[in-house]
Short mmCIF file of C-alpha atoms and ligand atoms in Angstrom, two decimals:
data_model
loop_
_atom_site.label_atom_id
_atom_site.label_comp_id
_atom_site.label_asym_id
_atom_site.label_seq_id
_atom_site.Cartn_x
_atom_site.Cartn_y
_atom_site.Cartn_z
CA MET M 1 3.10 -70.54 34.65
CA THR M 2 2.20 -74.05 33.15
CA ASP M 3 3.80 -74.97 29.85
CA ILE M 4 1.07 -75.83 27.43
CA SER M 5 3.33 -77.16 24.73
CA PHE M 6 3.09 -80.89 23.68
CA SER M 7 4.68 -83.30 21.57
CA PRO M 8 2.63 -84.62 18.32
CA ALA M 9 4.01 -88.03 19.01
CA GLU M 10 2.03 -88.20 22.31
CA VAL M 11 -1.35 -87.56 20.82
CA GLN M 12 -3.45 -90.53 19.69
CA LEU M 13 -5.38 -89.58 16.48
CA PRO M 14 -8.88 -91.00 16.01
CA SER M 15 -8.31 -91.66 12.39
CA GLY M 16 -11.51 -92.85 10.94
CA HIS M 17 -15.23 -92.33 10.60
CA PHE M 18 -17.59 -92.11 13.58
CA LEU M 19 -20.57 -94.03 12.86
CA GLY M 20 -23.25 -95.47 15.27
CA GLY M 21 -21.31 -94.16 18.28
CA ARG M 22 -17.94 -95.75 17.41
CA LEU M 23 -14.78 -95.12 15.51
CA VAL M 24 -14.69 -97.08 12.15
CA THR M 25 -11.29 -97.35 10.58
CA GLY M 26 -10.26 -98.66 7.17
CA ALA M 27 -7.85 -98.34 4.34
CA GLU M 28 -5.56 -95.34 4.70
CA ASP M 29 -6.54 -93.53 1.52
CA ILE M 30 -5.53 -90.21 2.33
CA ALA M 31 -2.41 -88.73 3.91
CA VAL M 32 -3.12 -86.18 6.49
CA ILE M 33 -0.02 -83.70 6.68
CA SER M 34 0.53 -81.36 9.56
CA PRO M 35 1.21 -77.76 8.48
CA GLY M 36 3.27 -77.35 11.58
CA ASN M 37 6.11 -79.54 10.23
CA GLY M 38 4.97 -80.72 6.76
CA GLU M 39 4.99 -84.44 7.84
CA VAL M 40 2.36 -87.03 7.27
CA ILE M 41 0.79 -87.78 10.63
CA ALA M 42 -1.83 -90.28 9.64
CA GLY M 43 -3.57 -92.25 6.97
CA LEU M 44 -7.40 -91.47 6.67
CA PRO M 45 -10.10 -93.70 5.31
CA GLU M 46 -12.39 -92.24 2.61
CA ALA M 47 -16.09 -92.66 2.64
CA GLY M 48 -17.50 -93.61 -0.75
CA GLU M 49 -21.13 -93.46 -1.65
CA ASN M 50 -22.01 -96.74 0.24
CA LEU M 51 -20.61 -95.54 3.59
CA VAL M 52 -22.19 -92.08 3.21
CA ASP M 53 -25.56 -93.83 2.57
CA GLU M 54 -25.05 -96.03 5.61
CA ALA M 55 -24.30 -92.91 7.83
CA VAL M 56 -27.31 -90.96 6.54
CA ARG M 57 -29.67 -93.95 6.74
CA LEU M 58 -28.56 -94.75 10.41
CA ALA M 59 -29.15 -91.13 11.36
CA ALA M 60 -32.51 -91.07 10.00
CA LYS M 61 -33.37 -94.30 11.70
CA VAL M 62 -32.08 -93.10 14.93
CA GLN M 63 -33.78 -89.74 14.54
CA GLN M 64 -37.14 -91.56 14.03
CA GLU M 65 -36.57 -94.20 16.66
CA SER M 66 -34.69 -92.71 19.46
CA GLY M 67 -37.27 -90.17 20.55
CA TRP M 68 -34.74 -87.40 20.10
CA SER M 69 -37.28 -85.31 18.07
CA THR M 70 -40.37 -86.26 20.16
CA CYS M 71 -39.07 -86.04 23.56
CA ALA M 72 -39.69 -82.98 25.86
CA PRO M 73 -37.27 -80.20 24.27
CA ARG M 74 -35.71 -79.69 27.76
CA ASP M 75 -34.44 -83.23 27.80
CA ARG M 76 -32.62 -82.46 24.60
CA ALA M 77 -31.22 -79.22 26.08
CA ARG M 78 -30.00 -81.33 29.04
CA VAL M 79 -27.95 -83.55 26.93
CA LEU M 80 -26.51 -80.70 24.86
CA ARG M 81 -25.49 -78.78 28.16
CA ARG M 82 -23.76 -82.10 29.46
CA TRP M 83 -21.99 -82.24 25.98
CA ALA M 84 -20.75 -78.63 26.62
CA ASP M 85 -19.49 -79.48 30.13
CA LEU M 86 -17.59 -82.65 28.67
CA VAL M 87 -15.98 -80.32 26.08
CA ASP M 88 -14.79 -78.07 28.90
CA GLN M 89 -13.46 -80.96 30.95
CA HIS M 90 -11.63 -82.62 27.89
CA ARG M 91 -10.45 -79.09 26.62
CA VAL M 92 -6.79 -80.21 26.56
CA GLY M 93 -7.13 -83.24 24.58
CA LEU M 94 -9.59 -81.42 22.09
CA ALA M 95 -7.16 -78.57 21.78
CA ARG M 96 -4.30 -80.90 20.97
CA LEU M 97 -6.39 -82.68 18.32
CA GLU M 98 -7.31 -79.50 16.80
CA THR M 99 -3.85 -78.03 16.81
CA ILE M 100 -1.97 -81.03 15.40
CA CYS M 101 -3.14 -80.71 11.89
CA SER M 102 -4.87 -77.27 11.67
CA THR M 103 -3.50 -73.74 11.54
CA ARG M 104 -4.34 -73.08 15.31
CA PRO M 105 -1.67 -72.62 17.86
CA ILE M 106 -2.12 -74.48 21.07
CA ALA M 107 -2.51 -71.24 23.07
CA GLU M 108 -5.35 -70.16 20.88
CA THR M 109 -7.19 -73.49 20.63
CA LEU M 110 -7.16 -73.59 24.58
CA ALA M 111 -7.94 -69.97 25.17
CA TRP M 112 -10.54 -69.35 22.44
CA ASP M 113 -11.49 -72.23 20.14
CA ILE M 114 -12.62 -74.81 22.83
CA PRO M 115 -14.23 -72.46 25.21
CA PHE M 116 -16.02 -70.79 22.31
CA LEU M 117 -17.19 -74.23 21.08
CA ALA M 118 -18.42 -75.17 24.52
CA GLU M 119 -20.42 -71.83 24.97
CA GLY M 120 -21.68 -72.22 21.30
CA ILE M 121 -23.38 -75.64 22.30
CA ARG M 122 -24.88 -74.03 25.37
CA PHE M 123 -26.23 -71.27 23.43
CA PHE M 124 -28.19 -73.47 20.93
CA ALA M 125 -29.21 -75.74 23.83
CA GLU M 126 -31.19 -72.75 25.16
CA TYR M 127 -33.21 -72.55 22.05
CA CYS M 128 -34.59 -76.11 22.38
CA ASP M 129 -37.42 -75.30 24.53
CA LYS M 130 -37.65 -71.52 24.07
CA THR M 131 -39.08 -71.20 20.68
CA GLY M 132 -42.37 -72.33 19.02
CA GLY M 133 -45.05 -71.56 16.37
CA GLU M 134 -47.81 -69.06 16.41
CA VAL M 135 -51.50 -69.01 16.46
CA ALA M 136 -52.90 -67.24 13.49
CA ALA M 137 -55.57 -64.59 13.55
CA THR M 138 -58.60 -66.56 12.07
CA SER M 139 -62.36 -66.28 12.43
CA SER M 140 -63.36 -67.71 16.00
CA ASP M 141 -64.77 -70.93 14.59
CA LEU M 142 -61.24 -71.93 13.37
CA LEU M 143 -57.92 -72.44 15.09
CA GLY M 144 -55.06 -71.70 12.79
CA MET M 145 -51.32 -72.21 13.72
CA THR M 146 -47.97 -72.92 12.71
CA ILE M 147 -45.83 -75.57 14.19
CA HIS M 148 -42.09 -76.18 13.76
CA GLU M 149 -40.72 -79.71 12.84
CA PRO M 150 -37.14 -80.83 12.29
CA TYR M 151 -35.97 -82.04 8.66
CA GLY M 152 -34.94 -85.46 9.71
CA VAL M 153 -31.18 -85.54 8.71
CA THR M 154 -29.11 -82.56 7.94
CA GLY M 155 -25.79 -82.61 6.05
CA ALA M 156 -22.84 -80.50 7.22
CA ILE M 157 -19.67 -79.82 5.28
CA ALA M 158 -16.93 -77.97 7.10
CA PRO M 159 -13.61 -76.35 6.29
CA TRP M 160 -10.19 -76.55 7.72
CA ASN M 161 -9.74 -73.03 9.08
CA PHE M 162 -11.57 -73.59 12.49
CA PRO M 163 -12.48 -77.23 12.21
CA LEU M 164 -14.36 -77.59 15.57
CA VAL M 165 -16.07 -74.28 15.66
CA MET M 166 -17.28 -74.40 12.06
CA ALA M 167 -18.49 -77.88 12.36
CA SER M 168 -20.43 -76.99 15.67
CA TRP M 169 -22.06 -74.08 14.05
CA LYS M 170 -23.78 -76.47 11.68
CA VAL M 171 -24.29 -79.61 13.60
CA VAL M 172 -25.31 -78.15 16.99
CA PRO M 173 -28.30 -76.09 15.80
CA ALA M 174 -29.37 -79.16 13.74
CA LEU M 175 -29.41 -81.42 16.80
CA ALA M 176 -30.91 -78.77 18.98
CA ALA M 177 -33.81 -78.60 16.60
CA GLY M 178 -34.36 -82.39 16.81
CA ASN M 179 -32.51 -83.39 13.72
CA GLY M 180 -29.86 -86.12 13.19
CA SER M 181 -26.65 -84.89 11.33
CA VAL M 182 -24.01 -86.19 9.16
CA LEU M 183 -20.80 -84.10 9.02
CA LYS M 184 -17.94 -84.18 6.59
CA PRO M 185 -14.95 -82.27 7.76
CA SER M 186 -12.02 -81.15 5.60
CA GLU M 187 -9.81 -84.30 5.13
CA MET M 188 -6.94 -82.07 6.18
CA THR M 189 -8.37 -81.50 9.70
CA PRO M 190 -10.37 -84.70 10.48
CA PHE M 191 -9.57 -85.64 14.05
CA SER M 192 -11.03 -83.24 16.55
CA VAL M 193 -14.49 -83.50 15.34
CA VAL M 194 -14.46 -87.26 15.87
CA ARG M 195 -13.58 -86.77 19.54
CA LEU M 196 -16.37 -84.11 19.60
CA ALA M 197 -18.81 -86.67 18.32
CA GLU M 198 -17.61 -89.18 20.95
CA LEU M 199 -18.22 -86.70 23.82
CA ALA M 200 -21.71 -86.11 22.29
CA CYS M 201 -22.50 -89.81 22.82
CA GLU M 202 -20.98 -89.86 26.29
CA ALA M 203 -23.36 -86.94 27.11
CA GLY M 204 -26.38 -88.95 26.24
CA LEU M 205 -26.82 -88.09 22.47
CA PRO M 206 -28.29 -91.42 20.90
CA ALA M 207 -25.49 -93.27 19.05
CA GLY M 208 -25.94 -92.94 15.37
CA LEU M 209 -27.70 -89.69 15.38
CA PHE M 210 -24.52 -87.73 14.77
CA ASN M 211 -22.05 -89.38 12.41
CA VAL M 212 -18.89 -88.33 10.74
CA VAL M 213 -17.72 -89.43 7.46
CA GLN M 214 -14.18 -88.70 6.31
CA GLY M 215 -13.00 -88.03 2.81
CA THR M 216 -12.39 -85.52 0.08
CA GLY M 217 -15.00 -83.06 -1.28
CA PRO M 218 -15.47 -84.55 -4.75
CA VAL M 219 -16.15 -88.03 -3.30
CA THR M 220 -17.46 -87.94 0.10
CA GLY M 221 -18.83 -84.33 0.13
CA GLU M 222 -20.63 -84.78 -3.22
CA ALA M 223 -22.11 -88.05 -2.06
CA LEU M 224 -23.57 -86.23 1.07
CA CYS M 225 -24.96 -83.41 -0.93
CA ARG M 226 -26.66 -85.81 -3.33
CA HIS M 227 -28.13 -88.08 -0.76
CA PRO M 228 -31.86 -87.99 -1.05
CA LEU M 229 -32.49 -88.41 2.82
CA ILE M 230 -30.65 -85.11 3.52
CA GLY M 231 -33.40 -82.69 4.27
CA LYS M 232 -31.11 -79.62 4.60
CA LEU M 233 -27.48 -78.82 4.02
CA SER M 234 -25.07 -76.50 5.43
CA PHE M 235 -21.75 -75.61 4.03
CA THR M 236 -18.84 -73.25 4.81
CA GLY M 237 -15.96 -72.93 2.21
CA SER M 238 -15.05 -71.29 -1.16
CA THR M 239 -17.74 -69.61 -3.33
CA ARG M 240 -16.96 -71.94 -6.16
CA THR M 241 -17.52 -75.08 -4.17
CA GLY M 242 -20.57 -73.56 -2.58
CA ILE M 243 -22.16 -73.34 -5.92
CA ALA M 244 -21.13 -76.98 -6.84
CA VAL M 245 -22.73 -77.99 -3.49
CA MET M 246 -25.92 -76.23 -4.27
CA LYS M 247 -26.23 -77.86 -7.61
CA ALA M 248 -25.39 -81.38 -6.40
CA ALA M 249 -27.84 -80.91 -3.54
CA ALA M 250 -30.62 -80.05 -5.94
CA GLU M 251 -30.21 -83.15 -7.94
CA SER M 252 -31.82 -85.39 -5.33
CA GLY M 253 -34.81 -82.92 -4.88
CA PRO M 254 -35.16 -79.30 -3.66
CA LYS M 255 -33.80 -78.67 -0.18
CA PRO M 256 -32.66 -75.56 1.73
CA VAL M 257 -28.95 -74.91 1.63
CA THR M 258 -27.08 -72.54 3.97
CA LEU M 259 -23.97 -71.28 2.47
CA GLU M 260 -21.14 -69.47 4.42
CA LEU M 261 -18.59 -68.56 1.63
CA GLY M 262 -15.78 -66.44 0.75
CA GLY M 263 -15.24 -62.78 1.24
CA LYS M 264 -12.96 -59.79 0.31
CA SER M 265 -13.96 -57.65 3.24
CA PRO M 266 -13.10 -53.87 3.37
CA GLN M 267 -12.06 -51.83 6.17
CA LEU M 268 -12.67 -48.09 5.93
CA VAL M 269 -10.50 -45.77 7.93
CA PHE M 270 -11.47 -42.05 8.08
CA GLY M 271 -9.40 -39.15 9.01
CA ASP M 272 -11.19 -38.63 12.43
CA ILE M 273 -9.95 -41.87 14.16
CA PRO M 274 -8.82 -40.88 17.71
CA SER M 275 -5.70 -43.20 17.79
CA VAL M 276 -3.72 -44.40 14.72
CA GLU M 277 -1.87 -46.87 16.85
CA ASP M 278 -5.16 -48.51 18.21
CA VAL M 279 -6.62 -48.66 14.72
CA ALA M 280 -3.28 -50.27 13.38
CA ASP M 281 -3.62 -52.84 15.94
CA ARG M 282 -7.30 -53.64 14.92
CA ILE M 283 -6.41 -53.56 11.24
CA PHE M 284 -3.36 -55.84 11.69
CA ARG M 285 -5.23 -58.35 13.66
CA ALA M 286 -8.03 -58.35 11.13
CA PHE M 287 -5.83 -59.38 8.32
CA THR M 288 -3.56 -61.61 10.11
CA GLY M 289 -5.65 -63.53 12.56
CA ASN M 290 -5.15 -67.30 11.63
CA ALA M 291 -2.69 -65.94 9.08
CA GLY M 292 -5.56 -64.57 7.19
CA GLN M 293 -7.23 -67.83 6.78
CA VAL M 294 -10.59 -66.51 8.06
CA CYS M 295 -13.72 -65.95 5.79
CA VAL M 296 -14.17 -62.38 7.31
CA THR M 297 -10.54 -61.44 7.07
CA GLY M 298 -10.53 -57.65 6.58
CA SER M 299 -8.13 -57.94 3.53
CA ARG M 300 -8.92 -54.45 1.88
CA LEU M 301 -7.81 -51.22 3.63
CA ILE M 302 -9.48 -48.07 2.35
CA VAL M 303 -7.85 -45.32 4.12
CA HIS M 304 -8.25 -41.48 4.10
CA ARG M 305 -5.36 -39.61 2.65
CA SER M 306 -4.78 -37.66 5.90
CA VAL M 307 -3.95 -40.84 8.00
CA ALA M 308 -2.81 -43.12 5.21
CA GLY M 309 1.04 -42.51 5.70
CA GLN M 310 0.97 -42.85 9.31
CA LEU M 311 -1.28 -45.85 9.47
CA THR M 312 0.64 -47.74 6.69
CA GLU M 313 3.97 -47.11 8.67
CA ALA M 314 2.44 -48.34 11.83
CA LEU M 315 1.19 -51.50 9.90
CA ILE M 316 4.52 -52.15 8.42
CA ARG M 317 6.15 -52.07 11.82
CA ARG M 318 3.80 -54.79 12.90
CA CYS M 319 4.39 -56.96 10.12
CA ALA M 320 8.02 -57.53 11.33
CA ARG M 321 6.66 -59.09 14.68
CA PRO M 322 5.49 -62.62 13.93
CA ARG M 323 7.72 -65.59 14.59
CA ALA M 324 7.13 -68.99 12.82
CA MET M 325 6.78 -71.70 15.46
CA ALA M 326 5.31 -75.15 15.46
CA PRO M 327 1.68 -74.70 16.66
CA TRP M 328 2.16 -77.26 19.38
CA SER M 329 4.76 -75.01 21.23
CA GLY M 330 3.13 -73.06 23.84
CA LYS M 331 4.82 -69.83 22.81
CA ALA M 332 3.48 -70.12 19.03
CA ALA M 333 1.24 -67.05 18.26
CA TRP M 334 1.48 -67.21 14.48
CA SER M 335 -0.46 -69.58 12.37
CA PRO M 336 0.99 -71.82 9.60
CA ILE M 337 -0.61 -71.87 6.20
CA ILE M 338 -2.83 -75.03 5.91
CA SER M 339 -0.82 -76.60 3.02
CA ALA M 340 2.22 -75.87 0.80
CA THR M 341 -0.24 -75.70 -2.21
CA GLN M 342 -2.17 -73.06 -0.44
CA ALA M 343 1.08 -71.15 0.38
CA ASP M 344 2.03 -71.31 -3.37
CA ARG M 345 -1.37 -70.09 -4.35
CA ILE M 346 -1.12 -67.03 -2.09
CA LEU M 347 2.40 -66.16 -3.15
CA LYS M 348 1.25 -66.41 -6.92
CA ILE M 349 -1.56 -63.85 -6.24
CA VAL M 350 1.02 -61.55 -4.62
CA SER M 351 3.34 -61.83 -7.45
CA ASP M 352 0.70 -61.49 -10.19
CA SER M 353 -0.56 -58.39 -8.28
CA GLN M 354 3.05 -56.93 -8.36
CA ALA M 355 3.25 -57.74 -11.98
CA ALA M 356 -0.02 -55.77 -12.47
CA GLY M 357 1.48 -52.61 -10.80
CA ALA M 358 0.91 -53.22 -7.06
CA GLU M 359 3.76 -51.87 -4.82
CA SER M 360 4.88 -54.23 -1.93
CA LEU M 361 5.12 -52.22 1.39
CA ALA M 362 5.73 -55.37 3.48
CA ASN M 363 6.80 -58.55 1.76
CA CYS M 364 4.76 -61.61 2.17
CA ALA M 365 7.32 -64.39 1.89
CA ARG M 366 8.13 -67.82 3.29
CA MET M 367 9.13 -67.94 6.79
CA ASP M 368 11.37 -70.75 8.28
CA ASN M 369 10.38 -72.33 11.55
CA GLY M 370 13.43 -74.76 11.47
CA ASN M 371 11.39 -77.92 11.16
CA GLY M 372 9.65 -77.75 7.64
CA GLY M 373 6.40 -75.98 8.66
CA VAL M 374 4.55 -73.93 6.07
CA PHE M 375 4.55 -70.27 7.16
CA LEU M 376 4.21 -66.93 5.40
CA SER M 377 4.99 -63.50 6.70
CA PRO M 378 2.44 -60.79 6.48
CA GLY M 379 2.53 -58.74 3.47
CA ILE M 380 0.99 -55.28 2.48
CA LEU M 381 0.43 -54.22 -1.10
CA SER M 382 -0.36 -50.66 -2.23
CA VAL M 383 -2.94 -51.14 -5.09
CA SER M 384 -3.80 -48.22 -7.56
CA ASP M 385 -6.14 -50.34 -9.89
CA THR M 386 -9.19 -52.22 -8.66
CA ASP M 387 -8.67 -55.07 -11.33
CA CYS M 388 -5.48 -55.94 -9.49
CA PRO M 389 -5.70 -59.68 -8.35
CA ALA M 390 -4.87 -58.83 -4.68
CA TRP M 391 -7.90 -56.42 -4.62
CA GLN M 392 -10.28 -58.85 -6.40
CA GLU M 393 -9.51 -62.38 -5.29
CA GLU M 394 -10.01 -63.81 -1.86
CA ILE M 395 -6.26 -64.66 -1.07
CA PHE M 396 -7.01 -66.57 2.35
CA GLY M 397 -3.63 -65.59 3.63
CA PRO M 398 -1.89 -62.66 5.34
CA VAL M 399 -2.05 -60.12 2.61
CA LEU M 400 -3.54 -56.70 3.07
CA SER M 401 -4.22 -54.45 0.02
CA VAL M 402 -4.36 -50.74 0.44
CA ARG M 403 -6.19 -47.96 -1.32
CA VAL M 404 -6.23 -44.21 -0.30
CA PHE M 405 -9.30 -42.04 -0.78
CA ASP M 406 -10.35 -38.35 -0.41
CA GLU M 407 -14.08 -38.41 -0.23
CA GLU M 408 -16.44 -40.36 1.80
CA ASP M 409 -18.58 -41.38 -1.39
CA GLU M 410 -15.27 -42.59 -2.96
CA ALA M 411 -14.61 -44.86 0.01
CA PHE M 412 -17.96 -46.29 -0.03
CA THR M 413 -17.73 -47.03 -3.63
CA LEU M 414 -14.27 -48.68 -3.28
CA ALA M 415 -15.62 -50.81 -0.49
CA GLN M 416 -18.08 -52.55 -2.78
CA HIS M 417 -16.93 -55.70 -4.45
CA PRO M 418 -18.47 -57.34 -7.64
CA VAL M 419 -18.91 -60.75 -6.14
CA TYR M 420 -18.51 -60.72 -2.28
CA GLY M 421 -20.42 -59.06 0.52
CA LEU M 422 -19.48 -60.89 3.71
CA ALA M 423 -18.31 -58.19 6.26
CA ALA M 424 -17.08 -54.64 6.43
CA GLY M 425 -15.27 -52.57 9.19
CA VAL M 426 -15.75 -48.70 9.57
CA HIS M 427 -13.35 -46.88 11.85
CA THR M 428 -14.38 -43.39 12.49
CA SER M 429 -15.69 -41.09 15.40
CA ASN M 430 -18.37 -39.50 13.14
CA MET M 431 -21.73 -40.87 14.12
CA GLY M 432 -23.34 -39.35 10.87
CA ARG M 433 -20.71 -41.24 8.82
CA VAL M 434 -21.32 -44.43 10.70
CA MET M 435 -25.02 -44.22 10.05
CA ARG M 436 -24.36 -43.66 6.30
CA ALA M 437 -21.94 -46.54 6.20
CA ILE M 438 -24.15 -48.90 7.88
CA ARG M 439 -26.93 -48.25 5.28
CA THR M 440 -24.65 -48.16 2.13
CA LEU M 441 -22.21 -50.91 2.48
CA LYS M 442 -23.55 -54.18 1.04
CA ALA M 443 -22.33 -56.79 3.45
CA GLY M 444 -23.91 -59.31 5.77
CA THR M 445 -22.05 -57.70 8.85
CA VAL M 446 -20.81 -54.22 9.35
CA TRP M 447 -18.41 -53.78 12.32
CA VAL M 448 -18.09 -50.17 13.71
CA ASN M 449 -14.84 -49.19 15.39
CA ARG M 450 -13.94 -52.98 15.95
CA TYR M 451 -13.22 -55.74 13.55
CA GLY M 452 -14.39 -59.39 14.30
CA ARG M 453 -16.99 -61.40 15.98
CA SER M 454 -17.46 -61.20 19.86
CA SER M 455 -18.74 -64.03 21.95
CA ASP M 456 -22.37 -62.78 21.41
CA PHE M 457 -23.73 -65.89 19.65
CA VAL M 458 -27.09 -64.31 19.28
CA ILE M 459 -25.56 -62.11 16.42
CA PRO M 460 -25.92 -64.15 13.15
CA THR M 461 -23.16 -64.25 10.56
CA GLY M 462 -23.48 -64.94 6.78
CA GLY M 463 -22.91 -62.91 3.58
CA TYR M 464 -24.56 -61.02 0.65
CA GLY M 465 -24.23 -62.04 -2.93
CA GLY M 466 -21.29 -64.32 -3.65
CA SER M 467 -20.64 -64.60 0.02
CA GLY M 468 -23.42 -66.95 0.76
CA ILE M 469 -27.12 -67.71 1.62
CA GLY M 470 -28.61 -67.90 5.19
CA LYS M 471 -26.87 -67.44 8.57
CA ASP M 472 -24.85 -69.24 10.99
CA LEU M 473 -25.37 -68.48 14.71
CA GLY M 474 -28.01 -66.62 16.12
CA ARG M 475 -31.77 -67.58 16.43
CA GLN M 476 -31.77 -67.61 12.56
CA ALA M 477 -29.38 -70.66 12.40
CA PHE M 478 -31.53 -72.59 14.87
CA GLU M 479 -34.69 -71.80 12.98
CA ALA M 480 -33.17 -72.83 9.58
CA ASN M 481 -33.04 -76.35 10.88
CA LEU M 482 -36.75 -76.48 11.34
CA ARG M 483 -39.63 -76.47 8.80
CA LEU M 484 -42.96 -74.86 9.21
CA LYS M 485 -46.21 -76.91 9.21
CA SER M 486 -49.50 -74.97 8.93
CA VAL M 487 -52.52 -76.32 10.75
CA LEU M 488 -56.09 -75.26 10.54
CA MET M 489 -58.83 -76.80 12.72
CA ALA M 490 -62.48 -76.41 12.67
CA ALA M 491 -64.53 -76.90 15.82
CA GLY M 492 -67.13 -79.27 14.45
P1 NDP B 1 -13.36 -75.77 -0.39
O1 NDP B 1 -14.50 -74.85 -0.52
O2 NDP B 1 -12.98 -76.40 -1.60
O3 NDP B 1 -13.73 -76.80 0.59
C1 NDP B 1 -14.46 -76.60 1.81
C2 NDP B 1 -15.10 -78.01 2.21
O4 NDP B 1 -15.93 -78.41 1.11
C3 NDP B 1 -14.15 -79.09 2.48
O5 NDP B 1 -14.60 -80.08 3.48
C4 NDP B 1 -14.07 -79.72 1.11
O6 NDP B 1 -13.47 -81.02 1.11
C5 NDP B 1 -15.48 -79.73 0.71
N1 NDP B 1 -15.74 -79.87 -0.67
C6 NDP B 1 -14.87 -79.55 -1.78
N2 NDP B 1 -15.34 -79.83 -2.97
C7 NDP B 1 -16.64 -80.34 -2.75
C8 NDP B 1 -17.69 -80.87 -3.39
N3 NDP B 1 -17.63 -80.87 -4.83
N4 NDP B 1 -18.82 -81.29 -3.01
C9 NDP B 1 -18.94 -81.07 -1.43
N5 NDP B 1 -17.99 -80.81 -0.81
C10 NDP B 1 -16.97 -80.31 -1.29
O7 NDP B 1 -12.09 -74.93 0.16
P2 NDP B 1 -10.65 -75.33 0.20
O8 NDP B 1 -10.43 -76.07 1.41
O9 NDP B 1 -10.20 -75.94 -1.07
O10 NDP B 1 -9.90 -73.88 0.17
C11 NDP B 1 -9.90 -73.21 -1.06
C12 NDP B 1 -10.26 -71.75 -0.74
O11 NDP B 1 -11.57 -71.71 -0.36
C13 NDP B 1 -9.63 -71.04 0.30
O12 NDP B 1 -8.41 -70.38 -0.38
C14 NDP B 1 -10.55 -69.78 0.59
O13 NDP B 1 -10.55 -68.89 -0.37
C15 NDP B 1 -11.90 -70.70 0.64
N6 NDP B 1 -12.20 -71.11 1.93
C16 NDP B 1 -13.10 -70.27 2.52
C17 NDP B 1 -13.67 -70.59 3.82
C18 NDP B 1 -14.49 -69.80 4.63
O14 NDP B 1 -14.57 -69.76 5.81
N7 NDP B 1 -15.45 -69.01 3.87
C19 NDP B 1 -13.00 -71.82 4.48
C20 NDP B 1 -12.11 -72.53 3.76
C21 NDP B 1 -11.82 -72.08 2.38
P3 NDP B 1 -11.89 -81.08 0.71
O15 NDP B 1 -11.23 -80.51 1.81
O16 NDP B 1 -11.74 -82.64 0.49
O17 NDP B 1 -11.74 -80.26 -0.58
#
């Protein structure tokens, strides 16, 4: 078997903005630290208001003048498909750039993130020439219709947890719909998206249509949100920042905002599950994938008393399995935590919860990988009070909180969260119960006898309440990048 390990020293980092089809370097304002070894791996320039303005104006000019929005939609689709092919061809380089400063082990970026990215691009390419407006039912002397048009330039602000995939969910549907796009990635994971933008140009995307501006949220992110030429904005991150993004965006005029925000998603396990071990595998993956740094992490287990003991035992056994290894080792299967600050925050929520009465069944603690990486072991807390911080707060780490129930209604009540409504999992073999759960649970997605997304890009994702507005993926994400024009024509 080929060894997929690599050394960070071998990787050339495109440390700059991507503007007009080329890398733009500058003063090294921000230190990029790898969570795999805690070392500074590059300095990154930060885009202030002027550079953000340049990036947006350039995208607007190219969108207007290049013919991207006026060409035959199939021509756009062809460019996007070529882009996806180039992503496949350059998968090793992209995977290394993704792994080097994110929480994604190389085995996962190669097997999952990059193929998923390429397929996502192909998915949106297919919409280019397969949607359109409608002809309205008017009297026969009139012709009424609706047509779709792009906004011009869209803004995209992406988080660090799946840097390439999250960025592509925003930028690709926008481009497919005929827009230009300006992306701000997280300053912790800035490199892979620059390579992605380079590949887009190689595929034939007009230079300057898709620009990447580097920097922190309060400086670069805010400038992008406030820019008057941004016609539509898409953001993934915390609920608190999502609200700030919405406010800042509104200051330069009303515009649609798609927000994919936080979650505290419940997993309900009933006494009629056919196999405790299978469900334990699912629940474990659902709260430990990417070390819990996933918006849809299934972080609250609500389990029927009849299987609670067996299931928690099975989960505790699994908590002893992860091994901390640098993400660039081909054997690494456990993700680091993105930063030491984030690890401290997770451990503080755990200790505050214990102080509030939660009982630790498996200890979430620092793991040593021998070279300074930031790793935490999976933890399980038995919680008796719904006010407990671990039950209320989005931890964004590998921590599961457990509550036991007796009656179905009690489980449904426990599942509701006062703020979040992103996803929920239901594990049962009773179809009647499945139907009741689907209708009762207030969440943007309900998974039944599974937990997590599939490669069915057609299923949109997004939350209720504090978990966001609008959808990523699906036809809905494509359509969100288009505005509707109404036309009414008279014969004479
Ligand atoms: P944030 O929500 O703060 O950041 C997400 C993105 O928004 C980053 O690119 C960030 O830049 C940018 N940003 C921050 N402030 C602003 C602003 N005022 N205007 C515009 N853009 C801004 O998440 P964090 O990275 O700080 O993580 C904190 C918590 O957020 C996590 O613990 C988790 O709970 C949640 N989160 C949820 C995610 C999800 O998938 N739903 C993804 C990531 C985090 P910068 O990196 O410079 O701050």
